[in-house]
XYZ file of C-alpha atoms in Angstrom:
189
model
C 79.664 115.669 124.589
C 82.266 116.298 127.210
C 85.870 116.139 126.016
C 88.346 114.682 128.471
C 91.196 116.897 127.361
C 90.621 119.962 125.281
C 91.916 123.451 125.025
C 94.959 124.691 126.862
C 95.943 121.170 127.821
C 98.853 121.657 130.175
C 101.589 119.107 129.754
C 104.882 119.178 131.584
C 107.973 118.242 129.629
C 111.029 118.723 131.760
C 111.067 122.288 133.033
C 108.688 123.545 130.348
C 104.880 123.649 130.509
C 103.047 123.873 127.210
C 99.523 125.162 126.646
C 98.045 123.489 123.590
C 94.676 123.657 121.860
C 93.733 119.969 121.513
C 90.348 118.331 121.059
C 90.075 114.884 122.621
C 86.590 113.418 122.488
C 85.171 111.806 125.624
C 85.133 108.401 123.904
C 88.561 108.664 122.286
C 90.307 106.337 124.751
C 87.570 103.704 124.289
C 87.491 104.015 120.514
C 88.796 100.906 118.735
C 90.818 103.127 116.376
C 91.958 106.038 118.624
C 92.597 108.309 115.634
C 94.145 111.749 115.877
C 93.171 113.959 112.964
C 96.169 116.205 112.434
C 95.106 119.400 110.716
C 97.724 121.656 109.226
C 96.923 125.088 110.629
C 94.131 127.488 111.398
C 93.172 130.804 109.852
C 91.758 133.867 111.519
C 90.916 134.290 115.180
C 88.869 131.213 116.090
C 87.912 130.289 119.655
C 89.606 127.299 121.326
C 88.673 123.871 119.988
C 86.663 123.051 123.135
C 84.295 125.863 122.179
C 84.637 125.617 118.410
C 83.854 121.878 118.116
C 80.831 122.164 120.408
C 79.501 125.074 118.324
C 79.979 123.083 115.129
C 78.198 120.054 116.595
C 75.280 122.285 117.642
C 75.055 123.708 114.110
C 76.097 127.175 115.287
C 79.612 127.245 113.798
C 79.939 126.751 110.054
C 83.202 125.088 109.133
C 83.919 123.588 105.733
C 86.751 121.355 106.991
C 84.708 119.881 109.852
C 81.731 119.318 107.546
C 83.941 117.659 104.938
C 85.587 115.426 107.544
C 82.182 114.421 108.896
C 80.931 113.522 105.410
C 84.063 111.511 104.665
C 84.212 109.695 108.013
C 80.495 109.173 108.644
C 79.098 108.981 105.123
C 76.460 111.645 105.545
C 76.023 115.347 105.132
C 76.651 117.348 108.285
C 73.713 119.621 107.465
C 71.233 116.730 107.601
C 72.887 114.782 110.436
C 71.455 114.690 113.929
C 73.136 116.384 116.840
C 73.881 112.893 118.212
C 75.598 111.802 114.989
C 77.680 114.954 114.777
C 78.617 114.741 118.445
C 79.268 111.004 118.244
C 81.900 111.512 115.588
C 83.742 114.193 117.564
C 83.489 112.118 120.747
C 85.409 109.315 119.031
C 88.417 111.260 117.682
C 91.091 113.710 118.696
C 91.998 116.780 116.644
C 95.031 119.029 116.712
C 96.507 121.533 114.271
C 100.188 120.787 113.642
C 100.881 124.506 113.303
C 99.325 125.684 116.556
C 98.916 129.373 115.731
C 96.841 131.131 113.099
C 98.794 131.648 109.881
C 96.602 134.435 108.527
C 93.085 135.537 107.796
C 92.258 133.332 104.800
C 92.860 129.785 103.624
C 95.275 130.924 100.931
C 97.633 132.058 103.731
C 100.226 129.323 104.224
C 102.430 128.304 107.143
C 106.044 129.444 107.098
C 109.098 127.319 107.876
C 109.146 128.765 111.404
C 105.453 127.821 111.834
C 106.265 124.238 110.857
C 109.299 124.218 113.169
C 107.082 125.144 116.111
C 104.792 122.278 115.114
C 107.739 119.883 115.070
C 108.693 120.981 118.571
C 105.194 120.442 120.003
C 103.993 117.293 118.223
C 105.947 114.787 120.360
C 104.212 116.134 123.476
C 100.806 115.878 121.814
C 101.469 112.290 120.735
C 102.671 111.339 124.224
C 99.596 112.897 125.821
C 97.036 111.354 123.437
C 98.742 108.047 122.576
C 96.800 107.631 119.333
C 96.761 104.310 117.505
C 96.642 106.173 114.194
C 97.099 109.677 112.817
C 95.392 111.106 109.745
C 97.714 113.806 108.443
C 95.819 116.455 106.486
C 98.089 118.153 103.982
C 101.126 117.089 101.995
C 103.251 119.957 103.342
C 102.109 119.073 106.868
C 103.283 115.480 106.299
C 106.771 116.573 105.271
C 107.275 117.797 108.829
C 104.913 115.647 110.921
C 105.132 112.172 109.388
C 108.745 111.456 110.448
C 107.865 112.340 114.046
C 104.822 110.070 113.968
C 106.457 107.089 112.273
C 109.543 107.156 114.516
C 107.113 106.476 117.373
C 105.689 103.470 115.486
C 102.274 105.082 115.117
C 100.450 104.234 111.911
C 99.446 107.152 109.730
C 97.961 108.066 106.393
C 98.434 111.284 104.470
C 95.765 113.097 102.479
C 95.720 116.317 100.567
C 94.180 119.158 102.551
C 90.441 118.325 102.466
C 89.593 121.969 101.747
C 92.036 122.153 98.851
C 90.709 122.763 95.380
C 89.919 119.609 93.421
C 90.338 117.156 96.321
C 87.978 114.245 95.708
C 85.795 112.926 98.511
C 86.449 109.363 97.325
C 90.214 109.825 97.853
C 89.650 111.096 101.384
C 87.243 108.239 102.135
C 89.834 105.737 100.951
C 92.550 107.184 103.207
C 90.185 107.291 106.209
C 89.163 103.656 105.665
C 92.769 102.510 105.294
C 93.789 104.359 108.448
C 90.911 102.932 110.492
C 91.890 99.420 109.423
C 95.575 99.991 110.206
C 94.787 101.604 113.580
C 92.345 98.836 114.529
C 94.926 96.174 113.617
C 97.665 97.948 115.579
C 95.557 97.516 118.741
C 95.543 93.719 118.493
């Protein structure tokens, strides 16, 4: 597992250079779907995604969201999956949090309007750098800000409730993932 573009991806936009924490799996560009999973935000003081994802794949970093995404996208429990299966999933996708900075210490902490505004400012650069065929937007509030930016670039997307939200059904997430994969695959033809 060797991501092509990960943490502190430097991208020049005019006179401004942005440092962004992006995970781009080594096989993302060859993936038939090229899906960016757009998380909403992060909580606490986590290491950069290049470190965090590798730790999760190795079974050394518990993360409910990553485990839930793996179950939904791969159809198996992360705890019983092989290192190759866990790594294979993350090699095939890109991941970025729309709100790039931590919004607090716990998942009940929510992004503010200024957090979302910063996300709006950065997302076009992320989309230009990754050129995804599809984006899975995690979170209804996230979608209010991110979906217009994505759709104005003619990138297909699907919106799900935050996978770690209370009462979110796995079957609903699986349905959105399947629909997005189909749309993204068809957009490549």
